[in-house]
Structure formats: structure tokens, C-alpha cells
CSV table of C-alpha atoms (C1' of nucleotides) in Angstrom, one decimal:
chain,number,residue,atom,x,y,z
A,1,UNK,CA,-28.7,31.2,-140.9
A,2,UNK,CA,-26.6,33.7,-142.8
A,3,UNK,CA,-26.6,34.8,-146.5
A,4,UNK,CA,-23.8,33.5,-148.6
A,5,UNK,CA,-22.6,36.6,-150.4
A,6,UNK,CA,-24.2,39.9,-149.4
A,7,UNK,CA,-23.5,42.8,-151.6
A,8,UNK,CA,-20.9,45.4,-150.6
A,9,UNK,CA,-23.7,47.8,-150.1
A,10,UNK,CA,-25.5,45.5,-147.7
A,11,UNK,CA,-22.4,45.1,-145.7
A,12,UNK,CA,-21.9,48.8,-145.6
A,13,UNK,CA,-25.5,49.3,-144.3
A,14,UNK,CA,-25.0,46.5,-141.8
A,15,UNK,CA,-21.9,48.3,-140.4
A,16,UNK,CA,-23.9,51.5,-140.3
A,17,UNK,CA,-26.5,49.8,-138.2
A,18,UNK,CA,-24.0,48.4,-135.7
A,19,UNK,CA,-22.4,51.8,-135.5
A,20,UNK,CA,-25.7,53.0,-134.0
A,21,UNK,CA,-25.5,50.3,-131.4
A,22,UNK,CA,-21.9,51.1,-130.8
A,23,UNK,CA,-22.4,54.0,-128.3
A,24,UNK,CA,-23.1,53.5,-124.6
A,25,UNK,CA,-25.5,56.4,-124.4
A,26,UNK,CA,-27.6,54.9,-127.2
A,27,UNK,CA,-27.4,51.5,-125.7
A,28,UNK,CA,-28.6,52.9,-122.3
A,29,UNK,CA,-31.5,54.6,-124.1
A,30,UNK,CA,-32.5,51.4,-125.8
A,31,UNK,CA,-32.4,49.4,-122.6
A,32,UNK,CA,-34.4,52.1,-120.8
A,33,UNK,CA,-37.0,52.0,-123.5
A,34,UNK,CA,-37.1,48.2,-123.4
A,35,UNK,CA,-38.3,48.5,-119.8
A,36,UNK,CA,-41.0,51.0,-120.8
A,37,UNK,CA,-41.8,53.7,-123.3
A,38,UNK,CA,-41.0,57.2,-122.2
A,39,UNK,CA,-40.8,60.9,-123.2
A,40,UNK,CA,-37.6,62.7,-123.8
A,41,UNK,CA,-37.4,64.6,-120.5
A,42,UNK,CA,-38.2,61.5,-118.5
A,43,UNK,CA,-35.6,59.5,-120.4
A,44,UNK,CA,-33.0,62.2,-120.0
A,45,UNK,CA,-33.7,62.4,-116.2
A,46,UNK,CA,-33.6,58.7,-115.7
A,47,UNK,CA,-30.3,58.4,-117.4
A,48,UNK,CA,-28.7,61.6,-116.2
A,49,UNK,CA,-28.3,63.0,-119.7
A,50,UNK,CA,-29.0,66.5,-120.9
A,51,UNK,CA,-32.2,67.0,-122.8
A,52,UNK,CA,-30.3,68.0,-125.9
A,53,UNK,CA,-28.0,65.1,-126.0
A,54,UNK,CA,-30.9,62.7,-125.5
A,55,UNK,CA,-32.9,64.3,-128.3
A,56,UNK,CA,-29.9,64.2,-130.6
A,57,UNK,CA,-29.4,60.5,-129.9
A,58,UNK,CA,-33.0,59.7,-130.3
A,59,UNK,CA,-32.8,61.3,-133.8
A,60,UNK,CA,-30.1,58.8,-134.7
A,61,UNK,CA,-32.0,55.9,-133.3
A,62,UNK,CA,-35.1,57.0,-135.2
A,63,UNK,CA,-33.2,57.3,-138.5
A,64,UNK,CA,-32.1,53.7,-138.1
A,65,UNK,CA,-35.6,52.6,-137.2
A,66,UNK,CA,-34.6,51.3,-133.8
A,67,UNK,CA,-37.1,53.4,-132.0
A,68,UNK,CA,-40.5,54.9,-132.8
A,69,UNK,CA,-42.0,58.2,-131.7
A,70,UNK,CA,-45.6,59.1,-131.1
A,71,UNK,CA,-46.9,62.4,-129.8
A,72,UNK,CA,-49.1,62.5,-126.6
A,73,UNK,CA,-50.1,66.1,-125.9
A,74,UNK,CA,-46.9,68.1,-125.2
A,75,UNK,CA,-44.7,65.0,-124.9
A,76,UNK,CA,-43.2,62.8,-127.5
A,77,UNK,CA,-43.2,59.2,-126.3
A,78,UNK,CA,-40.5,56.9,-127.6
A,79,UNK,CA,-40.5,53.2,-127.7
A,80,UNK,CA,-38.5,50.3,-129.3
A,81,UNK,CA,-39.3,49.8,-132.9
A,82,UNK,CA,-39.4,46.0,-133.1
A,83,UNK,CA,-38.1,42.7,-131.9
A,84,UNK,CA,-34.9,42.8,-133.8
A,85,UNK,CA,-33.6,45.4,-131.5
A,86,UNK,CA,-34.1,43.2,-128.5
A,87,UNK,CA,-32.6,40.2,-130.2
A,88,UNK,CA,-29.5,42.0,-131.2
A,89,UNK,CA,-29.0,43.5,-127.8
A,90,UNK,CA,-29.6,40.1,-126.1
A,91,UNK,CA,-27.1,38.3,-128.4
A,92,UNK,CA,-24.5,41.0,-127.9
A,93,UNK,CA,-25.0,40.7,-124.1
A,94,UNK,CA,-24.5,37.0,-124.3
A,95,UNK,CA,-21.2,37.5,-126.0
A,96,UNK,CA,-19.8,40.0,-123.5
A,97,UNK,CA,-21.0,38.0,-120.5
A,98,UNK,CA,-18.7,35.1,-121.4
B,1,UNK,CA,-34.8,36.9,-123.7
B,2,UNK,CA,-33.1,40.0,-122.3
B,3,UNK,CA,-31.9,40.8,-118.8
B,4,UNK,CA,-33.9,43.2,-116.8
B,5,UNK,CA,-31.3,45.6,-115.4
B,6,UNK,CA,-27.8,45.1,-116.7
B,7,UNK,CA,-25.1,47.1,-114.9
B,8,UNK,CA,-23.8,50.3,-116.4
B,9,UNK,CA,-20.5,48.5,-116.9
B,10,UNK,CA,-22.2,45.7,-118.9
B,11,UNK,CA,-23.9,48.3,-121.1
B,12,UNK,CA,-20.6,50.0,-121.7
B,13,UNK,CA,-19.0,46.7,-122.7
B,14,UNK,CA,-22.0,45.9,-124.9
B,15,UNK,CA,-21.5,49.2,-126.7
B,16,UNK,CA,-17.8,48.5,-127.1
B,17,UNK,CA,-18.7,45.2,-128.7
B,18,UNK,CA,-21.0,46.8,-131.2
B,19,UNK,CA,-18.5,49.4,-132.0
B,20,UNK,CA,-16.3,46.7,-133.3
B,21,UNK,CA,-19.1,45.5,-135.6
B,22,UNK,CA,-19.7,49.1,-136.6
B,23,UNK,CA,-17.1,49.4,-139.3
B,24,UNK,CA,-17.5,48.2,-142.9
B,25,UNK,CA,-13.9,46.9,-143.2
B,26,UNK,CA,-14.3,44.8,-140.1
B,27,UNK,CA,-17.8,43.5,-141.3
B,28,UNK,CA,-16.3,42.6,-144.6
B,29,UNK,CA,-13.5,40.7,-142.9
B,30,UNK,CA,-16.0,38.8,-140.7
B,31,UNK,CA,-18.1,37.8,-143.7
B,32,UNK,CA,-15.0,36.7,-145.6
B,33,UNK,CA,-13.9,34.6,-142.7
B,34,UNK,CA,-17.4,33.2,-142.4
B,35,UNK,CA,-16.9,31.7,-145.9
B,36,UNK,CA,-13.6,30.2,-144.9
B,37,UNK,CA,-10.6,30.7,-142.7
B,38,UNK,CA,-7.7,32.7,-144.3
B,39,UNK,CA,-4.3,34.2,-143.7
B,40,UNK,CA,-3.7,37.9,-143.5
B,41,UNK,CA,-2.4,38.4,-147.0
B,42,UNK,CA,-5.0,36.3,-148.6
B,43,UNK,CA,-7.7,38.2,-146.7
B,44,UNK,CA,-6.1,41.6,-147.7
B,45,UNK,CA,-6.0,40.6,-151.3
B,46,UNK,CA,-9.5,39.2,-151.5
B,47,UNK,CA,-10.9,42.4,-150.0
B,48,UNK,CA,-8.6,44.8,-151.7
B,49,UNK,CA,-7.2,46.1,-148.5
B,50,UNK,CA,-3.6,47.0,-147.5
B,51,UNK,CA,-1.9,44.2,-145.5
B,52,UNK,CA,-1.3,46.7,-142.7
B,53,UNK,CA,-4.9,47.9,-142.4
B,54,UNK,CA,-6.0,44.3,-142.5
B,55,UNK,CA,-3.7,43.3,-139.7
B,56,UNK,CA,-4.7,46.4,-137.6
B,57,UNK,CA,-8.3,45.5,-137.9
B,58,UNK,CA,-7.7,41.8,-137.1
B,59,UNK,CA,-6.0,42.9,-133.9
B,60,UNK,CA,-9.2,44.8,-133.0
B,61,UNK,CA,-11.4,41.8,-133.8
B,62,UNK,CA,-9.0,39.5,-131.8
B,63,UNK,CA,-9.3,41.8,-128.8
B,64,UNK,CA,-13.0,41.5,-128.8
B,65,UNK,CA,-12.8,37.7,-129.3
B,66,UNK,CA,-14.7,37.8,-132.6
B,67,UNK,CA,-11.9,36.0,-134.4
B,68,UNK,CA,-9.2,33.4,-133.5
B,69,UNK,CA,-5.7,33.1,-134.9
B,70,UNK,CA,-3.6,30.1,-135.3
B,71,UNK,CA,-0.1,29.9,-136.8
B,72,UNK,CA,0.5,27.5,-139.8
B,73,UNK,CA,4.1,27.8,-140.8
B,74,UNK,CA,4.8,31.3,-141.9
B,75,UNK,CA,1.1,32.2,-142.1
B,76,UNK,CA,-1.3,33.2,-139.4
B,77,UNK,CA,-4.7,31.8,-140.2
B,78,UNK,CA,-7.7,33.6,-138.9
B,79,UNK,CA,-11.2,32.2,-138.4
B,80,UNK,CA,-14.5,33.3,-136.7
B,81,UNK,CA,-14.4,32.8,-132.9
B,82,UNK,CA,-17.8,31.3,-132.3
B,83,UNK,CA,-21.5,31.2,-133.3
B,84,UNK,CA,-22.4,34.4,-131.6
B,85,UNK,CA,-20.6,36.3,-134.3
B,86,UNK,CA,-22.7,34.7,-137.0
B,87,UNK,CA,-25.9,35.2,-135.1
B,88,UNK,CA,-25.3,38.9,-134.5
B,89,UNK,CA,-24.4,39.5,-138.1
B,90,UNK,CA,-27.4,37.6,-139.3
B,91,UNK,CA,-29.8,39.4,-137.0
B,92,UNK,CA,-28.4,42.7,-138.1
B,93,UNK,CA,-28.7,41.8,-141.7
B,94,UNK,CA,-32.3,40.9,-141.2
B,95,UNK,CA,-33.0,44.3,-139.8
B,96,UNK,CA,-31.3,46.3,-142.7
B,97,UNK,CA,-33.0,44.1,-145.3
B,98,UNK,CA,-36.5,45.3,-144.3
C,1,DA,C1',-51.9,86.5,-127.8
C,2,DC,C1',-49.1,85.2,-124.0
C,3,DT,C1',-46.8,82.1,-120.9
C,4,DA,C1',-45.1,77.7,-119.6
C,5,DC,C1',-43.7,73.4,-120.8
C,6,DA,C1',-41.6,69.8,-124.1
C,7,DT,C1',-38.8,68.7,-127.9
C,8,DA,C1',-35.8,69.6,-131.8
C,9,DT,C1',-32.0,71.7,-134.2
C,10,DG,C1',-27.6,74.1,-135.5
C,11,DA,C1',-22.8,75.4,-134.8
C,12,DA,C1',-18.6,74.5,-132.5
C,13,DC,C1',-15.3,72.0,-130.1
C,14,DA,C1',-12.7,68.1,-128.0
C,15,DG,C1',-12.0,63.4,-128.3
C,16,DT,C1',-11.9,59.2,-131.0
C,17,DT,C1',-11.0,56.2,-135.1
C,18,DG,C1',-9.2,54.1,-139.5
C,19,DT,C1',-5.7,54.5,-142.8
C,20,DT,C1',-1.0,55.0,-144.6
C,21,DC,C1',3.9,54.7,-144.3
C,22,DA,C1',7.9,52.9,-142.4
C,23,DA,C1',10.2,49.9,-139.6
C,24,DA,C1',10.3,45.8,-136.6
C,25,DT,C1',9.4,40.9,-135.4
C,26,DG,C1',8.8,36.2,-136.5
C,27,DT,C1',9.2,31.9,-139.5
C,28,DT,C1',11.2,28.8,-143.1
C,29,DC,C1',14.5,27.0,-146.0
C,30,DA,C1',19.1,26.9,-148.3
D,1,DT,C1',23.5,32.9,-140.7
D,2,DG,C1',21.4,35.1,-144.6
D,3,DA,C1',17.6,35.9,-147.7
D,4,DA,C1',12.7,35.8,-148.6
D,5,DC,C1',8.2,35.7,-147.0
D,6,DA,C1',4.4,36.8,-143.6
D,7,DT,C1',2.6,39.4,-140.1
D,8,DT,C1',2.8,42.9,-136.4
D,9,DT,C1',3.5,47.4,-134.6
D,10,DG,C1',4.0,52.5,-133.9
D,11,DA,C1',3.5,57.2,-135.2
D,12,DA,C1',1.0,60.7,-137.7
D,13,DC,C1',-2.8,62.6,-140.0
D,14,DA,C1',-7.5,63.4,-141.9
D,15,DA,C1',-12.1,62.3,-141.1
D,16,DC,C1',-15.8,61.4,-138.1
D,17,DT,C1',-18.7,61.5,-133.7
D,18,DG,C1',-21.0,63.0,-129.3
D,19,DT,C1',-21.6,66.6,-126.3
D,20,DT,C1',-22.6,71.4,-124.9
D,21,DC,C1',-24.7,75.8,-125.4
D,22,DA,C1',-27.9,78.7,-127.5
D,23,DT,C1',-31.9,79.1,-130.0
D,24,DA,C1',-35.9,77.6,-132.5
D,25,DT,C1',-40.2,75.1,-133.0
D,26,DG,C1',-44.3,73.0,-131.3
D,27,DT,C1',-48.2,72.3,-128.0
D,28,DA,C1',-51.7,73.3,-124.2
D,29,DG,C1',-54.1,76.2,-121.2
D,30,DT,C1',-55.5,80.9,-119.6
DNA sequence: ACTACATATGAACAGTTGTTCAAATGTTCA
DNA sequence: TGAACATTTGAACAACTGTTCATATGTAGT
């Protein structure tokens, strides 16, 4: 289930990962991308965010490998990176719903 | 696996939860308590933290119901609150280890 | 090449967070 | 009650973070 003694560095990286989940704008972006992949403008509009703020946050999410980007013509389409993202969000949601 | 459309408030609370996991001191505390329950001083010593900083962080962890406290004589013994905590940490660790 | 659209980036600023230091509260035992 | 131990709390400060605004980069079609 869980490793016995992770290194200090691993614990630091783990905290860095959770830091990325620890912002409501980013969580909203992740949930929106869970429903379907989207371009930056579409994402910004659907969440009532500025285009700039959305792009900045997507950069953070990309750096942590929580989302992937692919270009489609003029647009850059973002989608969730993998299943871990969904699992972590779901587990967290279970905790807060209690 | 994951809810379709969580409320804005639920997403906000979810982010607040991850914010708590998003600090290496708190993650270190959680891992230490995973190994065994401990008092504040013992915890502080084993992690080379000041007693005050440890107590402040335990307060944050208590507020999010990630740890529980019980008094034993002079000492207050802390332990992990439930299985969700372990699951979330484990899933996060899986992600960073890739 | 030029225009329009789509995204990314940099600097700056306000708001938040974690630590330290000092002092307070609570508990046990003589 | 008084002393010693254990934990909590509050204030203050430096460091970090997310947003905005302005500007730059990239792409497609004419």
C-alpha cells in the first residue's frame, strides 16, 4: 500500500505534487478536462477565467505532468495526462465529502 | 470513479484539502505518523523540527481531519485519522515515482 | 506580407503561508 | 500550591503564489 521509508527527496517531490492540486483554479481546470479535452480559450470561457491566468496554470499542470498538450491547427488542446490524476482527485473528494 | 459535476464549493474544499498535503513538513509528519503514533516532542525530535512549528502544523492537519489527537498523561499522542490519508499519499507517491 | 486568431510569457503587485520567538495553558507529582 | 514537563497559541516577518496587464510568439488563410 505505502512504502516504508521514502527518501526526504521523494517526500519533497510528493509535497510539490500536492501543491499543484492545492489551488481551486487548477482543480477546476482538471475537472473540466476530465469531462473533455479542450483548448485554452474554451477552457477559460467555460470557467470564467482570463486567458492569461488559464495559460499560466496550464503551464504549472504541464510541468507536473498532470495534463498533456497537443496542437490542432491554431488551437492547443489540453487533456488529462493519466489515470493517477483521476484517482487522486476522486480519493480527495471522498475525504471532503465525509 | 469520479463524480460528474461537483459543485464549485466541493471543488474549493478539495483544493483546500490538497493544500494541506502540499507542504513537505506536513507530508513528513504524516509519513512519520504512518509508521507509528507519537507525541509532539517525539515527532519534533525525529523530524528535526522545532516543537512550535510541529504543533502549528499538527493543528492544520487536525483541522482537515487528517490526524487525530488523544491525551495520554502529559503527552498528546497523534495518529493518522483514517485510510484515505494513506491512499492519497500512496497514489501521489506512485505519480512522482514515474 | 499582412491580418486575425490562439496561446505563451514576463513583470509587478496583493494576498497567503510557514517559521520563529515569546508567552500562555494544561498536566502530573511531590 | 509549586516546580517541571508537554503542548498550544499569538504576533511578526520573510518567502512564496496567483492574478492582471501588456507584450510576444505562433499559426492559418488571403
